[in-house]
Amino acid sequence: MTKGPLRVVIVGAGFAGLNAAKALRQEPVHITIVDRRNFHLFQPLLYQVAAAALNPSDIAYPIRSIFRRQENVRSVLLAEVTGINLSDKTLSLDDASVLPYDYLILATGATHSYFGHDDWEEVAPGLKTLEDALLLRQRILAAFEEAERNPDDADRLLTFVVVGGGPTGVELAGALIEIAVHSLGKEFDVIDPTRARVLLVEGAPHVLPVYPEDLSDSARRQLETLGVEVLTGTMVSEIDEGGVTLSDGRRIESGLVLWAAGVQASKLGDILGVETDRTGRVHVEGDMSVPGHREVFVVGDLATVPGVPGVAPAAMQMGRHAGRMIEADLRMRSRFPFHYRNKGALATIGRARAVADFGQVRFGGFLAWVAWLAIHIFYLIGFRNRVLVLISWAWSYLTFRRGARIITGVPRLPEKGEP
Ligand SMILES: Cc1cc2nc3c(=O)[nH]c(=O)nc-3n(C[C@H](O)[C@H](O)[C@H](O)COP(=O)(O)OP(=O)(O)OC[C@H]3O[C@@H](n4cnc5c(N)ncnc54)[C@H](O)[C@@H]3O)c2cc1C
């Protein structure tokens, strides 16, 4: 190791990376944070950007601002890590520079997986990044505009299929039907947006398959009350520009298919060259370090720990644990294993509906939605973001309107010769 303060490099400023850095705030180390984005993204509210309820800057916060008062964060680098040399203890960055470390914390998260059908990505966009959310927003709003110009094709254009009945799929389906019925319902001259169909397709027998069965059933009822058609025990076997084909042979003509299924760990798991599971998540030791490399930790969605779900609270706890293990080393104390404290799970289903699972206490409906709202506001980073999100939600709740209905990009370029 080098003379002087130890160099801790944290790759990824998501929930895990941020909490690792914060856990080390009192320690005599030099921290470098590397991320390919200059902002921390609050992924649980991404679907609200896709659904035109929030603006991108409401759920993203500059990494430099987060650490402006943490003196041992010596450097924040906007760069992509492209290589890791475990024996030299160096990282390669996308500008071909090399970054040495004494301790490395890898927290680069996960992306979506199309289960080997990568060609579906073009026709069924997923939701993982801010760019994804803006693309979805553009395609959702553009579908209504296109239907207004082509009313003969409106039935197809206004049929939305959401693939995957986990929390993201359920949230998206609920938001889509509310856009159609409440936000756009009276604003078009030719088409009737309230006639839009939203189908939620899930391969498992229940939506929210990892939740207790009574809550899954409650979520289904709440979705159906809103008008979402829920198809469980059904897989999608083909997706193309015109719609989807289901495993039972049924064909659904659709103007927009949204992908909210499969998860694939960030490719840094592969680059590391250690054992991973089939989704690319790294098998770690009990203290979250990489087998054979006590100085390298993998945390958050990039790590696989039995019984620990890929959710934000787990990522935060893993990140904090890695920080504490470095602190234990510095103070010549023994390391201890990571224990996940399950604080419960919440999924929202539209404007005033949700399900909440706090172990012994489980409930659905308006109260669960209030709990969802309070927790998301609490964990959002930045006072400004909290205030703006609260105002946007209060306004949308009272008026049924959405403040971010802007179509960005060019949904359809004019044909040659077209005025
Ligand atoms: C749409 C959606 C909704 C969700 N809803 C919920 C919810 O309601 N509740 C909940 O608890 N969880 C939810 N989750 C899951 C939760 O967001 C994740 O579990 C959590 O973000 C994982 O944190 P992480 O720090 O491991 O990774 P991330 O938060 O994904 O952060 C990874 C960081 O690494 C950076 N990065 C990646 N690769 C590189 C590279 N090569 N070089 C440099 N930087 C890199 C990325 O830019 C990013 O900043 C949701 C996820 C999504 C996508």
Short mmCIF file of N, CA and C in Angstrom, two decimals, residues 232-391:
data_model
loop_
_atom_site.label_atom_id
_atom_site.label_comp_id
_atom_site.label_asym_id
_atom_site.label_seq_id
_atom_site.Cartn_x
_atom_site.Cartn_y
_atom_site.Cartn_z
N THR A 232 -52.04 -12.73 -16.13
CA THR A 232 -50.99 -13.43 -15.39
C THR A 232 -50.82 -14.83 -15.97
N GLY A 233 -49.73 -15.50 -15.60
CA GLY A 233 -49.44 -16.84 -16.12
C GLY A 233 -49.27 -16.82 -17.63
N THR A 234 -48.90 -15.69 -18.17
CA THR A 234 -48.80 -15.51 -19.63
C THR A 234 -47.44 -14.94 -19.99
N MET A 235 -46.75 -15.58 -20.91
CA MET A 235 -45.46 -15.07 -21.35
C MET A 235 -45.63 -14.38 -22.71
N VAL A 236 -44.67 -13.56 -23.03
CA VAL A 236 -44.65 -12.94 -24.36
C VAL A 236 -43.68 -13.76 -25.20
N SER A 237 -44.13 -14.22 -26.37
CA SER A 237 -43.21 -15.05 -27.17
C SER A 237 -42.62 -14.28 -28.35
N GLU A 238 -43.24 -13.18 -28.74
CA GLU A 238 -42.69 -12.37 -29.84
C GLU A 238 -43.11 -10.90 -29.66
N ILE A 239 -42.20 -10.01 -29.96
CA ILE A 239 -42.54 -8.58 -29.97
C ILE A 239 -42.05 -8.00 -31.28
N ASP A 240 -42.91 -7.25 -31.96
CA ASP A 240 -42.47 -6.55 -33.16
C ASP A 240 -43.12 -5.18 -33.21
N GLU A 241 -42.91 -4.46 -34.28
CA GLU A 241 -43.40 -3.07 -34.34
C GLU A 241 -44.92 -2.96 -34.22
N GLY A 242 -45.62 -4.07 -34.61
CA GLY A 242 -47.09 -4.01 -34.62
C GLY A 242 -47.72 -4.47 -33.32
N GLY A 243 -46.94 -5.07 -32.42
CA GLY A 243 -47.52 -5.54 -31.17
C GLY A 243 -46.81 -6.75 -30.60
N VAL A 244 -47.57 -7.58 -29.83
CA VAL A 244 -46.95 -8.75 -29.19
C VAL A 244 -47.74 -10.01 -29.50
N THR A 245 -47.02 -11.14 -29.49
CA THR A 245 -47.68 -12.44 -29.56
C THR A 245 -47.46 -13.11 -28.21
N LEU A 246 -48.53 -13.64 -27.63
CA LEU A 246 -48.43 -14.25 -26.30
C LEU A 246 -48.14 -15.74 -26.42
N SER A 247 -47.72 -16.34 -25.28
CA SER A 247 -47.34 -17.75 -25.30
C SER A 247 -48.52 -18.65 -25.67
N ASP A 248 -49.77 -18.19 -25.44
CA ASP A 248 -50.92 -19.03 -25.82
C ASP A 248 -51.34 -18.78 -27.27
N GLY A 249 -50.52 -18.04 -28.02
CA GLY A 249 -50.79 -17.83 -29.45
C GLY A 249 -51.57 -16.57 -29.75
N ARG A 250 -52.14 -15.94 -28.71
CA ARG A 250 -52.93 -14.72 -28.95
C ARG A 250 -52.04 -13.61 -29.47
N ARG A 251 -52.59 -12.79 -30.35
CA ARG A 251 -51.86 -11.65 -30.89
C ARG A 251 -52.53 -10.37 -30.39
N ILE A 252 -51.73 -9.44 -29.88
CA ILE A 252 -52.28 -8.14 -29.45
C ILE A 252 -51.62 -7.06 -30.28
N GLU A 253 -52.43 -6.40 -31.11
CA GLU A 253 -51.90 -5.28 -31.90
C GLU A 253 -51.72 -4.09 -30.97
N SER A 254 -50.55 -3.51 -30.99
CA SER A 254 -50.28 -2.45 -30.01
C SER A 254 -49.42 -1.35 -30.61
N GLY A 255 -49.67 -0.12 -30.18
CA GLY A 255 -48.86 1.01 -30.64
C GLY A 255 -47.60 1.18 -29.84
N LEU A 256 -47.58 0.64 -28.62
CA LEU A 256 -46.38 0.81 -27.77
C LEU A 256 -46.29 -0.33 -26.75
N VAL A 257 -45.16 -1.03 -26.81
CA VAL A 257 -44.89 -2.10 -25.84
C VAL A 257 -43.79 -1.58 -24.90
N LEU A 258 -44.00 -1.72 -23.60
CA LEU A 258 -43.03 -1.25 -22.62
C LEU A 258 -42.45 -2.45 -21.88
N TRP A 259 -41.14 -2.48 -21.73
CA TRP A 259 -40.48 -3.64 -21.13
C TRP A 259 -40.16 -3.37 -19.67
N ALA A 260 -40.74 -4.18 -18.78
CA ALA A 260 -40.47 -4.01 -17.34
C ALA A 260 -40.16 -5.38 -16.73
N ALA A 261 -39.50 -6.23 -17.52
CA ALA A 261 -39.17 -7.58 -17.03
C ALA A 261 -37.66 -7.63 -16.75
N GLY A 262 -37.04 -8.74 -16.85
CA GLY A 262 -35.64 -9.10 -16.57
C GLY A 262 -34.61 -8.07 -16.13
N VAL A 263 -33.67 -8.54 -15.33
CA VAL A 263 -32.59 -7.69 -14.84
C VAL A 263 -31.25 -8.34 -15.18
N GLN A 264 -30.30 -7.52 -15.60
CA GLN A 264 -28.95 -7.99 -15.93
C GLN A 264 -27.96 -7.07 -15.22
N ALA A 265 -27.02 -7.68 -14.47
CA ALA A 265 -26.06 -6.85 -13.72
C ALA A 265 -25.16 -6.08 -14.69
N SER A 266 -24.59 -4.98 -14.18
CA SER A 266 -23.65 -4.18 -14.98
C SER A 266 -22.48 -5.06 -15.45
N LYS A 267 -21.91 -4.72 -16.60
CA LYS A 267 -20.90 -5.61 -17.18
C LYS A 267 -19.58 -5.61 -16.40
N LEU A 268 -19.46 -4.72 -15.42
CA LEU A 268 -18.23 -4.74 -14.61
C LEU A 268 -18.09 -6.05 -13.83
N GLY A 269 -19.20 -6.72 -13.56
CA GLY A 269 -19.15 -8.04 -12.91
C GLY A 269 -18.35 -9.02 -13.75
N ASP A 270 -18.62 -9.03 -15.05
CA ASP A 270 -17.89 -9.90 -15.99
C ASP A 270 -16.43 -9.47 -16.09
N ILE A 271 -16.23 -8.15 -16.21
CA ILE A 271 -14.87 -7.62 -16.39
C ILE A 271 -13.98 -7.99 -15.20
N LEU A 272 -14.61 -8.09 -14.02
CA LEU A 272 -13.86 -8.42 -12.80
C LEU A 272 -13.23 -9.81 -12.90
N GLY A 273 -13.89 -10.69 -13.66
CA GLY A 273 -13.33 -12.03 -13.89
C GLY A 273 -13.46 -12.96 -12.70
N VAL A 274 -14.47 -12.72 -11.83
CA VAL A 274 -14.71 -13.65 -10.71
C VAL A 274 -16.06 -14.33 -10.92
N GLU A 275 -16.45 -15.19 -9.96
CA GLU A 275 -17.67 -15.97 -10.16
C GLU A 275 -18.92 -15.08 -10.07
N THR A 276 -19.82 -15.26 -11.04
CA THR A 276 -21.08 -14.49 -11.02
C THR A 276 -22.26 -15.46 -11.15
N ASP A 277 -23.47 -14.97 -10.86
CA ASP A 277 -24.65 -15.81 -11.11
C ASP A 277 -25.09 -15.61 -12.57
N ARG A 278 -26.26 -16.20 -12.95
CA ARG A 278 -26.60 -16.17 -14.38
C ARG A 278 -27.00 -14.77 -14.85
N THR A 279 -27.30 -13.86 -13.91
CA THR A 279 -27.61 -12.49 -14.34
C THR A 279 -26.38 -11.59 -14.26
N GLY A 280 -25.21 -12.18 -13.98
CA GLY A 280 -23.97 -11.40 -13.97
C GLY A 280 -23.65 -10.75 -12.63
N ARG A 281 -24.43 -11.09 -11.59
CA ARG A 281 -24.14 -10.49 -10.27
C ARG A 281 -23.03 -11.27 -9.59
N VAL A 282 -22.18 -10.54 -8.87
CA VAL A 282 -20.95 -11.13 -8.33
C VAL A 282 -21.22 -11.83 -6.98
N HIS A 283 -20.70 -13.08 -6.86
CA HIS A 283 -20.77 -13.78 -5.57
C HIS A 283 -19.74 -13.16 -4.65
N VAL A 284 -20.18 -12.71 -3.48
CA VAL A 284 -19.24 -12.04 -2.56
C VAL A 284 -19.10 -12.85 -1.27
N GLU A 285 -18.05 -12.52 -0.50
CA GLU A 285 -17.88 -13.11 0.83
C GLU A 285 -18.90 -12.47 1.77
N GLY A 286 -18.98 -13.00 2.99
CA GLY A 286 -19.93 -12.46 3.99
C GLY A 286 -19.72 -10.99 4.27
N ASP A 287 -18.47 -10.50 4.16
CA ASP A 287 -18.21 -9.08 4.45
C ASP A 287 -18.37 -8.20 3.22
N MET A 288 -18.88 -8.76 2.11
CA MET A 288 -19.12 -8.07 0.83
C MET A 288 -17.84 -7.90 0.00
N SER A 289 -16.74 -8.54 0.42
CA SER A 289 -15.53 -8.44 -0.41
C SER A 289 -15.53 -9.55 -1.45
N VAL A 290 -14.66 -9.39 -2.44
CA VAL A 290 -14.56 -10.37 -3.52
C VAL A 290 -13.64 -11.51 -3.05
N PRO A 291 -14.01 -12.78 -3.26
CA PRO A 291 -13.17 -13.88 -2.79
C PRO A 291 -11.71 -13.70 -3.23
N GLY A 292 -10.78 -13.79 -2.27
CA GLY A 292 -9.35 -13.68 -2.59
C GLY A 292 -8.86 -12.24 -2.67
N HIS A 293 -9.77 -11.26 -2.53
CA HIS A 293 -9.37 -9.84 -2.63
C HIS A 293 -10.09 -9.04 -1.54
N ARG A 294 -9.48 -9.02 -0.36
CA ARG A 294 -10.10 -8.32 0.76
C ARG A 294 -10.21 -6.82 0.53
N GLU A 295 -9.44 -6.31 -0.43
CA GLU A 295 -9.45 -4.86 -0.67
C GLU A 295 -10.49 -4.45 -1.72
N VAL A 296 -11.22 -5.43 -2.27
CA VAL A 296 -12.24 -5.11 -3.30
C VAL A 296 -13.62 -5.53 -2.79
N PHE A 297 -14.55 -4.59 -2.80
CA PHE A 297 -15.93 -4.88 -2.37
C PHE A 297 -16.87 -4.70 -3.56
N VAL A 298 -17.88 -5.55 -3.61
CA VAL A 298 -18.94 -5.37 -4.62
C VAL A 298 -20.25 -5.22 -3.85
N VAL A 299 -21.00 -4.16 -4.14
CA VAL A 299 -22.20 -3.86 -3.35
C VAL A 299 -23.36 -3.45 -4.25
N GLY A 300 -24.56 -3.47 -3.68
CA GLY A 300 -25.76 -3.04 -4.41
C GLY A 300 -26.22 -4.10 -5.40
N ASP A 301 -26.89 -3.65 -6.46
CA ASP A 301 -27.47 -4.57 -7.44
C ASP A 301 -26.42 -5.42 -8.17
N LEU A 302 -25.16 -5.02 -8.10
CA LEU A 302 -24.11 -5.80 -8.77
C LEU A 302 -23.70 -7.03 -7.97
N ALA A 303 -24.09 -7.09 -6.70
CA ALA A 303 -23.71 -8.22 -5.84
C ALA A 303 -24.88 -9.17 -5.67
N THR A 304 -24.60 -10.45 -5.48
CA THR A 304 -25.67 -11.37 -5.13
C THR A 304 -25.42 -11.91 -3.73
N VAL A 305 -26.41 -11.70 -2.86
CA VAL A 305 -26.35 -12.21 -1.48
C VAL A 305 -27.65 -12.96 -1.26
N PRO A 306 -27.58 -14.26 -0.87
CA PRO A 306 -28.81 -15.04 -0.73
C PRO A 306 -29.84 -14.35 0.15
N GLY A 307 -31.07 -14.30 -0.34
CA GLY A 307 -32.18 -13.72 0.44
C GLY A 307 -32.26 -12.21 0.41
N VAL A 308 -31.34 -11.56 -0.29
CA VAL A 308 -31.37 -10.09 -0.31
C VAL A 308 -31.88 -9.62 -1.67
N PRO A 309 -33.01 -8.86 -1.69
CA PRO A 309 -33.56 -8.43 -2.98
C PRO A 309 -32.79 -7.27 -3.60
N GLY A 310 -32.99 -7.06 -4.88
CA GLY A 310 -32.32 -5.96 -5.59
C GLY A 310 -33.12 -4.69 -5.44
N VAL A 311 -33.13 -4.13 -4.25
CA VAL A 311 -33.89 -2.90 -3.99
C VAL A 311 -32.99 -1.85 -3.37
N ALA A 312 -33.47 -0.61 -3.37
CA ALA A 312 -32.65 0.51 -2.90
C ALA A 312 -32.20 0.35 -1.44
N PRO A 313 -33.10 -0.03 -0.50
CA PRO A 313 -32.62 -0.14 0.89
C PRO A 313 -31.49 -1.17 1.04
N ALA A 314 -31.56 -2.28 0.28
CA ALA A 314 -30.49 -3.29 0.36
C ALA A 314 -29.18 -2.71 -0.17
N ALA A 315 -29.26 -1.96 -1.28
CA ALA A 315 -28.05 -1.35 -1.84
C ALA A 315 -27.44 -0.36 -0.85
N MET A 316 -28.29 0.41 -0.20
CA MET A 316 -27.78 1.40 0.77
C MET A 316 -27.08 0.68 1.93
N GLN A 317 -27.70 -0.39 2.41
CA GLN A 317 -27.10 -1.13 3.55
C GLN A 317 -25.78 -1.78 3.15
N MET A 318 -25.73 -2.35 1.94
CA MET A 318 -24.48 -2.99 1.48
C MET A 318 -23.37 -1.96 1.34
N GLY A 319 -23.71 -0.80 0.78
CA GLY A 319 -22.71 0.27 0.61
C GLY A 319 -22.14 0.68 1.95
N ARG A 320 -23.06 0.90 2.92
CA ARG A 320 -22.61 1.30 4.27
C ARG A 320 -21.71 0.22 4.86
N HIS A 321 -22.08 -1.05 4.61
CA HIS A 321 -21.28 -2.15 5.19
C HIS A 321 -19.86 -2.13 4.63
N ALA A 322 -19.72 -1.93 3.33
CA ALA A 322 -18.36 -1.89 2.75
C ALA A 322 -17.55 -0.78 3.40
N GLY A 323 -18.17 0.39 3.60
CA GLY A 323 -17.48 1.50 4.26
C GLY A 323 -17.04 1.10 5.66
N ARG A 324 -17.93 0.42 6.38
CA ARG A 324 -17.59 0.02 7.76
C ARG A 324 -16.47 -1.01 7.80
N MET A 325 -16.38 -1.85 6.75
CA MET A 325 -15.30 -2.86 6.74
C MET A 325 -13.95 -2.18 6.55
N ILE A 326 -13.91 -1.12 5.74
CA ILE A 326 -12.65 -0.38 5.57
C ILE A 326 -12.30 0.33 6.90
N GLU A 327 -13.32 0.89 7.52
CA GLU A 327 -13.11 1.54 8.82
C GLU A 327 -12.57 0.51 9.83
N ALA A 328 -13.13 -0.71 9.84
CA ALA A 328 -12.66 -1.76 10.77
C ALA A 328 -11.18 -2.07 10.52
N ASP A 329 -10.79 -2.17 9.22
CA ASP A 329 -9.39 -2.43 8.89
C ASP A 329 -8.49 -1.30 9.44
N LEU A 330 -8.94 -0.06 9.21
CA LEU A 330 -8.11 1.09 9.63
C LEU A 330 -7.91 1.12 11.14
N ARG A 331 -8.93 0.64 11.86
CA ARG A 331 -8.85 0.66 13.34
C ARG A 331 -8.41 -0.68 13.90
N MET A 332 -7.88 -1.54 13.02
CA MET A 332 -7.36 -2.87 13.40
C MET A 332 -8.42 -3.70 14.14
N ARG A 333 -9.69 -3.54 13.72
CA ARG A 333 -10.75 -4.35 14.33
C ARG A 333 -11.11 -5.46 13.36
N SER A 334 -11.81 -6.49 13.87
CA SER A 334 -12.19 -7.59 12.97
C SER A 334 -13.35 -7.16 12.10
N ARG A 335 -13.37 -7.72 10.92
CA ARG A 335 -14.53 -7.50 10.05
C ARG A 335 -15.69 -8.37 10.54
N PHE A 336 -16.91 -8.03 10.12
CA PHE A 336 -18.09 -8.83 10.51
C PHE A 336 -18.99 -8.98 9.29
N PRO A 337 -19.84 -10.04 9.30
CA PRO A 337 -20.64 -10.29 8.08
C PRO A 337 -21.80 -9.30 7.92
N PHE A 338 -22.23 -9.16 6.66
CA PHE A 338 -23.36 -8.28 6.32
C PHE A 338 -24.68 -8.96 6.70
N HIS A 339 -25.55 -8.20 7.38
CA HIS A 339 -26.90 -8.69 7.68
C HIS A 339 -27.90 -7.73 7.09
N TYR A 340 -28.80 -8.23 6.28
CA TYR A 340 -29.80 -7.37 5.65
C TYR A 340 -30.97 -7.14 6.61
N ARG A 341 -31.30 -5.90 6.84
CA ARG A 341 -32.48 -5.58 7.66
C ARG A 341 -33.62 -5.19 6.73
N ASN A 342 -34.59 -6.10 6.62
CA ASN A 342 -35.71 -5.87 5.71
C ASN A 342 -36.67 -4.86 6.33
N LYS A 343 -36.73 -3.68 5.75
CA LYS A 343 -37.60 -2.64 6.32
C LYS A 343 -38.97 -2.61 5.64
N GLY A 344 -39.23 -3.59 4.77
CA GLY A 344 -40.54 -3.63 4.12
C GLY A 344 -40.47 -3.21 2.66
N ALA A 345 -41.60 -3.38 1.99
CA ALA A 345 -41.64 -3.06 0.56
C ALA A 345 -42.95 -2.34 0.24
N LEU A 346 -42.87 -1.42 -0.70
CA LEU A 346 -44.05 -0.65 -1.10
C LEU A 346 -44.10 -0.59 -2.62
N ALA A 347 -45.29 -0.72 -3.18
CA ALA A 347 -45.43 -0.51 -4.64
C ALA A 347 -46.68 0.31 -4.86
N THR A 348 -46.59 1.33 -5.71
CA THR A 348 -47.75 2.19 -5.94
C THR A 348 -48.47 1.80 -7.22
N ILE A 349 -49.78 2.04 -7.22
CA ILE A 349 -50.62 1.65 -8.36
C ILE A 349 -51.49 2.84 -8.70
N GLY A 350 -50.89 3.86 -9.27
CA GLY A 350 -51.71 5.00 -9.65
C GLY A 350 -51.77 6.05 -8.56
N ARG A 351 -52.71 6.97 -8.75
CA ARG A 351 -52.77 8.23 -8.02
C ARG A 351 -52.94 8.09 -6.51
N ALA A 352 -53.74 7.21 -6.07
CA ALA A 352 -53.98 7.14 -4.62
C ALA A 352 -54.11 5.69 -4.17
N ARG A 353 -53.36 4.81 -4.84
CA ARG A 353 -53.44 3.39 -4.51
C ARG A 353 -52.04 2.83 -4.38
N ALA A 354 -51.86 1.84 -3.50
CA ALA A 354 -50.55 1.20 -3.35
C ALA A 354 -50.72 -0.05 -2.51
N VAL A 355 -49.66 -0.85 -2.37
CA VAL A 355 -49.64 -1.93 -1.40
C VAL A 355 -48.39 -1.77 -0.55
N ALA A 356 -48.50 -2.13 0.74
CA ALA A 356 -47.36 -1.99 1.67
C ALA A 356 -47.18 -3.30 2.41
N ASP A 357 -45.93 -3.77 2.46
CA ASP A 357 -45.62 -5.02 3.16
C ASP A 357 -44.54 -4.74 4.21
N PHE A 358 -44.96 -4.60 5.47
CA PHE A 358 -43.99 -4.39 6.55
C PHE A 358 -43.95 -5.64 7.42
N GLY A 359 -43.90 -6.82 6.81
CA GLY A 359 -43.83 -8.08 7.56
C GLY A 359 -45.17 -8.41 8.17
N GLN A 360 -45.30 -8.23 9.51
CA GLN A 360 -46.56 -8.55 10.21
C GLN A 360 -47.68 -7.61 9.75
N VAL A 361 -47.30 -6.39 9.42
CA VAL A 361 -48.31 -5.39 9.03
C VAL A 361 -48.33 -5.25 7.52
N ARG A 362 -49.50 -5.58 6.93
CA ARG A 362 -49.62 -5.48 5.46
C ARG A 362 -50.93 -4.79 5.14
N PHE A 363 -50.89 -3.88 4.21
CA PHE A 363 -52.14 -3.22 3.85
C PHE A 363 -52.06 -2.65 2.44
N GLY A 364 -53.22 -2.34 1.88
CA GLY A 364 -53.27 -1.77 0.53
C GLY A 364 -54.17 -0.56 0.53
N GLY A 365 -54.23 0.16 -0.62
CA GLY A 365 -55.15 1.29 -0.75
C GLY A 365 -54.51 2.62 -0.44
N PHE A 366 -55.36 3.57 0.00
CA PHE A 366 -54.93 4.96 0.16
C PHE A 366 -53.82 5.13 1.21
N LEU A 367 -53.97 4.41 2.35
CA LEU A 367 -52.99 4.53 3.44
C LEU A 367 -51.60 4.07 2.97
N ALA A 368 -51.60 2.99 2.19
CA ALA A 368 -50.32 2.48 1.67
C ALA A 368 -49.71 3.51 0.72
N TRP A 369 -50.56 4.20 -0.01
CA TRP A 369 -50.07 5.23 -0.95
C TRP A 369 -49.45 6.40 -0.18
N VAL A 370 -50.08 6.79 0.93
CA VAL A 370 -49.54 7.88 1.76
C VAL A 370 -48.16 7.47 2.31
N ALA A 371 -48.05 6.19 2.75
CA ALA A 371 -46.76 5.69 3.27
C ALA A 371 -45.72 5.72 2.15
N TRP A 372 -46.10 5.31 0.94
CA TRP A 372 -45.20 5.31 -0.22
C TRP A 372 -44.70 6.74 -0.49
N LEU A 373 -45.65 7.66 -0.46
CA LEU A 373 -45.33 9.07 -0.74
C LEU A 373 -44.32 9.61 0.28
N ALA A 374 -44.60 9.37 1.56
CA ALA A 374 -43.75 9.91 2.63
C ALA A 374 -42.34 9.33 2.52
N ILE A 375 -42.23 8.03 2.30
CA ILE A 375 -40.90 7.39 2.26
C ILE A 375 -40.10 7.89 1.06
N HIS A 376 -40.76 8.05 -0.09
CA HIS A 376 -40.02 8.51 -1.27
C HIS A 376 -39.55 9.95 -1.11
N ILE A 377 -40.37 10.77 -0.52
CA ILE A 377 -39.95 12.16 -0.27
C ILE A 377 -38.75 12.17 0.69
N PHE A 378 -38.83 11.32 1.72
CA PHE A 378 -37.78 11.29 2.74
C PHE A 378 -36.42 10.90 2.13
N TYR A 379 -36.45 9.93 1.23
CA TYR A 379 -35.17 9.44 0.69
C TYR A 379 -34.66 10.21 -0.53
N LEU A 380 -35.51 11.07 -1.09
CA LEU A 380 -35.03 11.88 -2.21
C LEU A 380 -33.87 12.75 -1.76
N ILE A 381 -32.88 12.92 -2.62
CA ILE A 381 -31.73 13.74 -2.22
C ILE A 381 -31.96 15.20 -2.60
N GLY A 382 -31.71 16.10 -1.64
CA GLY A 382 -31.77 17.52 -1.95
C GLY A 382 -33.10 18.14 -1.51
N PHE A 383 -33.02 19.22 -0.75
CA PHE A 383 -34.20 19.90 -0.24
C PHE A 383 -35.07 20.41 -1.40
N ARG A 384 -34.40 20.98 -2.42
CA ARG A 384 -35.12 21.52 -3.58
C ARG A 384 -35.96 20.42 -4.24
N ASN A 385 -35.33 19.26 -4.44
CA ASN A 385 -36.06 18.17 -5.09
C ASN A 385 -37.28 17.74 -4.27
N ARG A 386 -37.10 17.67 -2.94
CA ARG A 386 -38.22 17.26 -2.08
C ARG A 386 -39.37 18.23 -2.22
N VAL A 387 -39.07 19.52 -2.19
CA VAL A 387 -40.14 20.54 -2.26
C VAL A 387 -40.81 20.48 -3.63
N LEU A 388 -39.99 20.41 -4.70
CA LEU A 388 -40.56 20.41 -6.05
C LEU A 388 -41.45 19.19 -6.29
N VAL A 389 -40.97 18.03 -5.82
CA VAL A 389 -41.76 16.81 -6.03
C VAL A 389 -43.06 16.89 -5.25
N LEU A 390 -42.98 17.37 -4.02
CA LEU A 390 -44.21 17.50 -3.21
C LEU A 390 -45.21 18.42 -3.89
N ILE A 391 -44.72 19.56 -4.41
CA ILE A 391 -45.64 20.51 -5.08
C ILE A 391 -46.24 19.86 -6.33
#
